[in-house]
Amino acid sequence: MADRNSTPMKRTIRRQQLREIVPLADSTIYEMEQRGEFPRRFALSPRCVVWDLAEVEAWLASRRSAPIGRAQAPDVRQRRSRPVREPDRAQAAASKAG
């Protein structure tokens, strides 16, 4: 019984509590878990999954300390549907003169 008391109790949170702490969609969290970018959930029962609160808090602290760069804007000229074309130079010169 001494061994049981010496190990600290891990605090876990369920999905609703995780949503209050981390404002991301369930699908985003799942994808980040699959890529190894978010703490993994574990099952307590077949219908109940939880996350370790200490791991989630550590993840939040690491996100706060290292800002994430913005994604590059897509090149719209490379789109397959409705690509944006370069204006003709003559047409551009005429529009500037007028």
Short mmCIF file of C-alpha atoms in Angstrom, two decimals, residues 5 14 26 39 43 59:
data_model
loop_
_atom_site.label_atom_id
_atom_site.label_comp_id
_atom_site.label_asym_id
_atom_site.label_seq_id
_atom_site.Cartn_x
_atom_site.Cartn_y
_atom_site.Cartn_z
CA ASN A 5 0.49 6.31 -2.01
CA ARG A 14 -12.46 14.32 -20.82
CA ASP A 26 -12.19 17.55 -32.64
CA PRO A 39 -0.76 14.61 -26.59
CA ALA A 43 -9.23 4.92 -23.38
CA TRP A 59 1.71 21.34 -24.90
#
